[in-house]
Amino acid sequence: MGKKNIIIITSCIVFIVISGIIYLQPGGSKSTSFTGDISEDIIQDEGTIINKNGQETEEENNKTDTTEEIAVYICGAVKHPGVYSLLSGQRICDAVQAAGGFKKSADRSAINLAKVLADGEQVVVLSKKQAASNNKNNNSQPQKDGGLVNINTASKEELMSLPGIGESKADAVMDYRLSCSFKSIEDIKNVTGIKDGVFNQIKDQITV
């Protein structure tokens, strides 16, 4: 074997040995790792966010408040009387707007447009004529029956002057007495929409 061949073979053996030593050293094999900072927050269930510092924060989408709906009956001098669905915290002015606005005959000064509405509330918008009649009755001296409203003979406007009696209830009272008269003030509870709550408000102001 020639000297040149011996040198080549020796060089190959040395190269193989050195390569084997490097490969067998700890950490000699390459592996994939992530050493960069995690910039995105990790979103967990139930709206909790775990940020890169391990701290919990609330998901912004859960900050939206749920608003309760209420039903309000508005009648009288508005363009479209009826029951409307509004949001809790809205005011009488919102109910008037939902009903199409005031009629030309409405007395806008006779109602508190800033009043906050309640679920099941009835809003009566008086006409200028009705408001004037109420003011006249309030300013007049008590006449017969001690100034009490006779539910057998009272006009619609007089009935509406009673607390808790709006246009629909006044109409119901007048419809009821077409077929039979009231024998006692308690009989008014036979009228649709007038129960103990309303009766307790008006019992000291009515007569038969």
Short mmCIF file of N, CA, C and O in Angstrom, two decimals, residues 80-176:
data_model
loop_
_atom_site.label_atom_id
_atom_site.label_comp_id
_atom_site.label_asym_id
_atom_site.label_seq_id
_atom_site.Cartn_x
_atom_site.Cartn_y
_atom_site.Cartn_z
N HIS A 80 -100.82 57.38 18.80
CA HIS A 80 -101.03 55.93 18.72
C HIS A 80 -101.02 55.33 20.12
O HIS A 80 -100.02 54.74 20.55
N PRO A 81 -102.13 55.45 20.86
CA PRO A 81 -102.20 54.86 22.20
C PRO A 81 -102.00 53.35 22.15
O PRO A 81 -102.35 52.69 21.17
N GLY A 82 -101.42 52.81 23.18
CA GLY A 82 -101.22 51.36 23.24
C GLY A 82 -100.16 50.98 24.25
O GLY A 82 -99.62 51.81 24.97
N VAL A 83 -99.87 49.66 24.27
CA VAL A 83 -98.85 49.12 25.17
C VAL A 83 -97.54 49.04 24.40
O VAL A 83 -97.49 48.47 23.30
N TYR A 84 -96.49 49.60 24.97
CA TYR A 84 -95.19 49.63 24.30
C TYR A 84 -94.12 49.01 25.19
O TYR A 84 -94.16 49.14 26.42
N SER A 85 -93.18 48.34 24.54
CA SER A 85 -92.04 47.75 25.24
C SER A 85 -90.89 48.75 25.24
O SER A 85 -90.40 49.15 24.18
N LEU A 86 -90.47 49.15 26.44
CA LEU A 86 -89.38 50.11 26.59
C LEU A 86 -88.30 49.49 27.48
O LEU A 86 -88.43 48.34 27.91
N LEU A 87 -87.26 50.24 27.73
CA LEU A 87 -86.17 49.76 28.57
C LEU A 87 -86.26 50.37 29.97
O LEU A 87 -86.68 51.52 30.12
N SER A 88 -85.88 49.58 30.94
CA SER A 88 -85.87 50.08 32.31
C SER A 88 -85.01 51.33 32.40
O SER A 88 -83.90 51.39 31.88
N GLY A 89 -85.54 52.36 33.07
CA GLY A 89 -84.82 53.62 33.19
C GLY A 89 -85.26 54.67 32.19
O GLY A 89 -84.89 55.85 32.33
N GLN A 90 -86.06 54.27 31.18
CA GLN A 90 -86.56 55.27 30.24
C GLN A 90 -87.67 56.09 30.89
O GLN A 90 -88.25 55.71 31.91
N ARG A 91 -87.99 57.23 30.26
CA ARG A 91 -88.89 58.20 30.88
C ARG A 91 -90.16 58.38 30.07
O ARG A 91 -90.31 57.83 28.97
N ILE A 92 -91.09 59.17 30.63
CA ILE A 92 -92.38 59.37 29.96
C ILE A 92 -92.19 59.96 28.57
O ILE A 92 -92.92 59.63 27.63
N CYS A 93 -91.19 60.80 28.39
CA CYS A 93 -90.95 61.38 27.07
C CYS A 93 -90.64 60.30 26.04
O CYS A 93 -91.02 60.42 24.86
N ASP A 94 -90.00 59.20 26.47
CA ASP A 94 -89.72 58.09 25.57
C ASP A 94 -91.00 57.34 25.21
O ASP A 94 -91.16 56.88 24.07
N ALA A 95 -91.91 57.22 26.18
CA ALA A 95 -93.19 56.56 25.91
C ALA A 95 -94.02 57.38 24.93
O ALA A 95 -94.67 56.84 24.04
N VAL A 96 -94.01 58.70 25.11
CA VAL A 96 -94.74 59.59 24.19
C VAL A 96 -94.19 59.46 22.77
O VAL A 96 -94.94 59.37 21.79
N GLN A 97 -92.87 59.41 22.66
CA GLN A 97 -92.24 59.25 21.35
C GLN A 97 -92.62 57.92 20.72
O GLN A 97 -92.88 57.84 19.51
N ALA A 98 -92.63 56.85 21.53
CA ALA A 98 -93.00 55.53 21.02
C ALA A 98 -94.44 55.51 20.51
O ALA A 98 -94.76 54.78 19.57
N ALA A 99 -95.29 56.32 21.13
CA ALA A 99 -96.71 56.38 20.75
C ALA A 99 -96.95 57.36 19.61
O ALA A 99 -98.10 57.72 19.34
N GLY A 100 -95.91 57.82 18.97
CA GLY A 100 -96.07 58.70 17.81
C GLY A 100 -96.09 60.18 18.11
O GLY A 100 -96.27 61.00 17.21
N GLY A 101 -95.94 60.53 19.38
CA GLY A 101 -95.92 61.95 19.76
C GLY A 101 -97.28 62.45 20.21
O GLY A 101 -98.29 61.71 20.22
N PHE A 102 -97.32 63.70 20.63
CA PHE A 102 -98.55 64.31 21.12
C PHE A 102 -99.51 64.63 19.99
O PHE A 102 -99.11 64.93 18.86
N LYS A 103 -100.80 64.59 20.32
CA LYS A 103 -101.80 65.19 19.44
C LYS A 103 -101.77 66.70 19.64
O LYS A 103 -101.24 67.20 20.63
N LYS A 104 -102.34 67.42 18.70
CA LYS A 104 -102.37 68.88 18.81
C LYS A 104 -103.15 69.32 20.04
O LYS A 104 -102.90 70.39 20.61
N SER A 105 -104.11 68.49 20.47
CA SER A 105 -104.95 68.85 21.61
C SER A 105 -104.29 68.59 22.96
O SER A 105 -104.84 68.97 23.99
N ALA A 106 -103.14 67.96 22.97
CA ALA A 106 -102.50 67.56 24.23
C ALA A 106 -102.02 68.77 25.03
O ALA A 106 -101.51 69.74 24.47
N ASP A 107 -102.19 68.67 26.32
CA ASP A 107 -101.64 69.68 27.23
C ASP A 107 -100.30 69.16 27.73
O ASP A 107 -100.23 68.40 28.69
N ARG A 108 -99.22 69.58 27.09
CA ARG A 108 -97.90 69.05 27.42
C ARG A 108 -97.42 69.46 28.80
O ARG A 108 -96.59 68.78 29.41
N SER A 109 -97.94 70.56 29.29
CA SER A 109 -97.50 71.04 30.61
C SER A 109 -98.16 70.28 31.75
O SER A 109 -97.78 70.42 32.91
N ALA A 110 -99.15 69.43 31.42
CA ALA A 110 -99.89 68.71 32.47
C ALA A 110 -99.26 67.37 32.81
O ALA A 110 -99.80 66.64 33.64
N ILE A 111 -98.13 67.06 32.19
CA ILE A 111 -97.49 65.77 32.44
C ILE A 111 -95.99 65.96 32.62
O ILE A 111 -95.37 66.80 31.96
N ASN A 112 -95.43 65.20 33.54
CA ASN A 112 -93.99 65.29 33.82
C ASN A 112 -93.23 64.37 32.87
O ASN A 112 -93.13 63.16 33.10
N LEU A 113 -92.69 64.91 31.81
CA LEU A 113 -92.02 64.12 30.79
C LEU A 113 -90.71 63.50 31.30
O LEU A 113 -90.21 62.55 30.69
N ALA A 114 -90.17 64.01 32.39
CA ALA A 114 -88.90 63.50 32.91
C ALA A 114 -89.07 62.35 33.88
O ALA A 114 -88.08 61.77 34.33
N LYS A 115 -90.30 61.98 34.18
CA LYS A 115 -90.55 60.92 35.17
C LYS A 115 -90.08 59.56 34.62
O LYS A 115 -90.36 59.20 33.49
N VAL A 116 -89.35 58.81 35.47
CA VAL A 116 -88.88 57.48 35.09
C VAL A 116 -90.04 56.49 35.15
O VAL A 116 -90.83 56.49 36.10
N LEU A 117 -90.15 55.66 34.13
CA LEU A 117 -91.27 54.73 34.01
C LEU A 117 -91.02 53.45 34.80
O LEU A 117 -89.88 53.04 35.03
N ALA A 118 -92.12 52.78 35.18
CA ALA A 118 -92.05 51.49 35.86
C ALA A 118 -92.80 50.47 35.03
O ALA A 118 -93.69 50.81 34.25
N ASP A 119 -92.45 49.20 35.22
CA ASP A 119 -93.11 48.14 34.47
C ASP A 119 -94.59 48.08 34.83
O ASP A 119 -94.97 48.13 36.00
N GLY A 120 -95.46 48.01 33.80
CA GLY A 120 -96.90 47.95 34.03
C GLY A 120 -97.56 49.29 34.26
O GLY A 120 -98.76 49.35 34.54
N GLU A 121 -96.81 50.37 34.14
CA GLU A 121 -97.37 51.70 34.41
C GLU A 121 -98.29 52.16 33.29
O GLU A 121 -98.10 51.85 32.11
N GLN A 122 -99.31 52.93 33.68
CA GLN A 122 -100.20 53.56 32.71
C GLN A 122 -99.93 55.06 32.69
O GLN A 122 -99.87 55.71 33.73
N VAL A 123 -99.75 55.60 31.51
CA VAL A 123 -99.49 57.03 31.33
C VAL A 123 -100.67 57.64 30.59
O VAL A 123 -101.01 57.21 29.47
N VAL A 124 -101.32 58.61 31.20
CA VAL A 124 -102.46 59.29 30.58
C VAL A 124 -102.05 60.71 30.21
O VAL A 124 -101.65 61.49 31.07
N VAL A 125 -102.13 61.01 28.93
CA VAL A 125 -101.82 62.36 28.45
C VAL A 125 -103.14 63.11 28.29
O VAL A 125 -103.96 62.76 27.42
N LEU A 126 -103.36 64.10 29.13
CA LEU A 126 -104.62 64.85 29.10
C LEU A 126 -104.64 65.84 27.94
O LEU A 126 -103.60 66.37 27.54
N SER A 127 -105.84 66.09 27.44
CA SER A 127 -106.01 67.16 26.46
C SER A 127 -106.08 68.49 27.22
O SER A 127 -106.22 68.50 28.46
N LYS A 128 -105.97 69.56 26.50
CA LYS A 128 -106.04 70.88 27.15
C LYS A 128 -107.39 71.07 27.83
O LYS A 128 -107.47 71.66 28.92
N LYS A 129 -108.45 70.54 27.21
CA LYS A 129 -109.78 70.66 27.78
C LYS A 129 -109.89 69.87 29.08
O LYS A 129 -110.45 70.35 30.08
N GLN A 130 -109.35 68.65 29.09
CA GLN A 130 -109.38 67.82 30.29
C GLN A 130 -108.57 68.43 31.42
O GLN A 130 -108.99 68.43 32.58
N ALA A 131 -107.40 68.95 31.07
CA ALA A 131 -106.55 69.57 32.08
C ALA A 131 -107.22 70.79 32.69
O ALA A 131 -107.16 71.02 33.90
N ALA A 132 -107.90 71.58 31.84
CA ALA A 132 -108.59 72.77 32.33
C ALA A 132 -109.74 72.38 33.24
O ALA A 132 -109.99 73.02 34.27
N SER A 133 -110.43 71.28 32.89
CA SER A 133 -111.54 70.80 33.71
C SER A 133 -111.04 70.33 35.07
O SER A 133 -111.65 70.59 36.10
N ASN A 134 -109.90 69.62 35.06
CA ASN A 134 -109.33 69.15 36.32
C ASN A 134 -108.93 70.31 37.22
O ASN A 134 -109.15 70.28 38.43
N ASN A 135 -108.31 71.33 36.61
CA ASN A 135 -107.90 72.50 37.38
C ASN A 135 -109.10 73.21 37.98
O ASN A 135 -109.07 73.69 39.12
N LYS A 136 -110.18 73.24 37.20
CA LYS A 136 -111.41 73.90 37.67
C LYS A 136 -111.99 73.14 38.86
O LYS A 136 -112.41 73.72 39.85
N ASN A 137 -112.01 71.80 38.73
CA ASN A 137 -112.54 70.98 39.82
C ASN A 137 -111.69 71.08 41.08
O ASN A 137 -112.19 71.10 42.19
N ASN A 138 -110.37 71.15 40.89
CA ASN A 138 -109.47 71.25 42.03
C ASN A 138 -109.59 72.58 42.76
O ASN A 138 -109.40 72.66 43.98
N ASN A 139 -109.92 73.62 42.01
CA ASN A 139 -110.00 74.96 42.60
C ASN A 139 -111.39 75.30 43.12
O ASN A 139 -111.57 76.29 43.84
N SER A 140 -112.39 74.49 42.75
CA SER A 140 -113.77 74.78 43.15
C SER A 140 -114.03 74.32 44.58
O SER A 140 -113.35 73.43 45.10
N GLN A 141 -115.03 74.91 45.22
CA GLN A 141 -115.42 74.52 46.57
C GLN A 141 -116.25 73.24 46.50
O GLN A 141 -116.96 72.99 45.53
N PRO A 142 -116.18 72.40 47.52
CA PRO A 142 -116.97 71.17 47.54
C PRO A 142 -118.46 71.50 47.42
O PRO A 142 -118.97 72.41 48.08
N GLN A 143 -119.15 70.75 46.54
CA GLN A 143 -120.57 70.95 46.35
C GLN A 143 -121.32 69.78 46.97
O GLN A 143 -120.93 69.27 48.02
N LYS A 144 -122.36 69.29 46.33
CA LYS A 144 -123.13 68.20 46.92
C LYS A 144 -122.27 66.94 47.00
O LYS A 144 -121.29 66.79 46.27
N ASP A 145 -122.64 66.05 47.84
CA ASP A 145 -121.90 64.82 48.10
C ASP A 145 -120.55 65.11 48.75
O ASP A 145 -119.64 64.28 48.71
N GLY A 146 -120.40 66.30 49.31
CA GLY A 146 -119.16 66.63 50.01
C GLY A 146 -117.96 66.72 49.08
O GLY A 146 -116.83 66.55 49.52
N GLY A 147 -118.19 67.00 47.79
CA GLY A 147 -117.10 67.11 46.84
C GLY A 147 -116.62 65.77 46.32
O GLY A 147 -115.63 65.70 45.60
N LEU A 148 -117.33 64.68 46.68
CA LEU A 148 -116.96 63.35 46.21
C LEU A 148 -117.46 63.13 44.78
O LEU A 148 -118.41 63.74 44.33
N VAL A 149 -116.79 62.23 44.08
CA VAL A 149 -117.17 61.91 42.70
C VAL A 149 -118.19 60.77 42.74
O VAL A 149 -117.90 59.69 43.25
N ASN A 150 -119.36 61.05 42.19
CA ASN A 150 -120.41 60.03 42.13
C ASN A 150 -120.14 59.13 40.93
O ASN A 150 -120.25 59.55 39.79
N ILE A 151 -119.79 57.89 41.21
CA ILE A 151 -119.39 57.00 40.12
C ILE A 151 -120.56 56.56 39.24
O ILE A 151 -120.36 55.99 38.17
N ASN A 152 -121.79 56.86 39.67
CA ASN A 152 -122.95 56.56 38.84
C ASN A 152 -123.25 57.67 37.83
O ASN A 152 -123.86 57.41 36.80
N THR A 153 -122.83 58.89 38.14
CA THR A 153 -123.20 60.03 37.29
C THR A 153 -122.01 60.84 36.79
O THR A 153 -122.17 61.72 35.94
N ALA A 154 -120.81 60.55 37.28
CA ALA A 154 -119.63 61.37 36.94
C ALA A 154 -119.31 61.29 35.46
O ALA A 154 -119.51 60.26 34.80
N SER A 155 -118.81 62.40 34.93
CA SER A 155 -118.36 62.43 33.54
C SER A 155 -117.02 61.71 33.43
O SER A 155 -116.37 61.38 34.44
N LYS A 156 -116.62 61.48 32.20
CA LYS A 156 -115.34 60.81 31.97
C LYS A 156 -114.20 61.62 32.57
O LYS A 156 -113.27 61.06 33.18
N GLU A 157 -114.25 62.94 32.40
CA GLU A 157 -113.18 63.80 32.93
C GLU A 157 -113.15 63.76 34.46
O GLU A 157 -112.07 63.77 35.07
N GLU A 158 -114.34 63.70 35.08
CA GLU A 158 -114.38 63.63 36.54
C GLU A 158 -113.81 62.31 37.04
O GLU A 158 -113.10 62.26 38.06
N LEU A 159 -114.12 61.23 36.34
CA LEU A 159 -113.56 59.93 36.72
C LEU A 159 -112.04 59.92 36.58
O LEU A 159 -111.32 59.36 37.41
N MET A 160 -111.55 60.55 35.50
CA MET A 160 -110.10 60.58 35.27
C MET A 160 -109.37 61.47 36.26
O MET A 160 -108.14 61.41 36.36
N SER A 161 -110.11 62.30 36.99
CA SER A 161 -109.46 63.14 38.01
C SER A 161 -109.11 62.32 39.25
O SER A 161 -108.35 62.78 40.11
N LEU A 162 -109.63 61.10 39.33
CA LEU A 162 -109.34 60.23 40.48
C LEU A 162 -107.97 59.59 40.30
O LEU A 162 -107.58 59.24 39.18
N PRO A 163 -107.23 59.40 41.39
CA PRO A 163 -105.90 58.76 41.27
C PRO A 163 -106.02 57.32 40.77
O PRO A 163 -106.88 56.56 41.24
N GLY A 164 -105.20 56.96 39.82
CA GLY A 164 -105.18 55.60 39.29
C GLY A 164 -106.22 55.33 38.23
O GLY A 164 -106.28 54.22 37.68
N ILE A 165 -107.06 56.32 37.92
CA ILE A 165 -108.09 56.15 36.89
C ILE A 165 -107.68 56.92 35.65
O ILE A 165 -107.71 58.16 35.63
N GLY A 166 -107.28 56.20 34.63
CA GLY A 166 -106.95 56.82 33.36
C GLY A 166 -108.12 56.74 32.39
O GLY A 166 -109.25 56.39 32.76
N GLU A 167 -107.85 57.01 31.14
CA GLU A 167 -108.92 57.05 30.14
C GLU A 167 -109.58 55.68 29.97
O GLU A 167 -110.81 55.58 29.90
N SER A 168 -108.78 54.63 29.91
CA SER A 168 -109.35 53.29 29.69
C SER A 168 -110.22 52.85 30.86
O SER A 168 -111.30 52.27 30.67
N LYS A 169 -109.78 53.12 32.09
CA LYS A 169 -110.56 52.73 33.26
C LYS A 169 -111.83 53.58 33.37
O LYS A 169 -112.89 53.09 33.77
N ALA A 170 -111.73 54.87 33.01
CA ALA A 170 -112.91 55.73 33.02
C ALA A 170 -113.94 55.22 32.01
O ALA A 170 -115.14 55.17 32.30
N ASP A 171 -113.47 54.82 30.84
CA ASP A 171 -114.38 54.26 29.82
C ASP A 171 -115.02 52.97 30.33
O ASP A 171 -116.21 52.71 30.10
N ALA A 172 -114.23 52.16 31.04
CA ALA A 172 -114.74 50.89 31.56
C ALA A 172 -115.82 51.13 32.61
O ALA A 172 -116.82 50.40 32.67
N VAL A 173 -115.63 52.16 33.44
CA VAL A 173 -116.64 52.50 34.45
C VAL A 173 -117.93 52.92 33.77
O VAL A 173 -119.04 52.49 34.15
N MET A 174 -117.84 53.75 32.74
CA MET A 174 -119.02 54.25 32.04
C MET A 174 -119.72 53.12 31.28
O MET A 174 -120.95 53.08 31.20
N ASP A 175 -118.95 52.18 30.74
CA ASP A 175 -119.55 51.03 30.05
C ASP A 175 -120.29 50.14 31.05
O ASP A 175 -121.36 49.62 30.75
N TYR A 176 -119.70 49.96 32.23
CA TYR A 176 -120.30 49.10 33.24
C TYR A 176 -121.65 49.63 33.69
O TYR A 176 -122.63 48.88 33.81
#
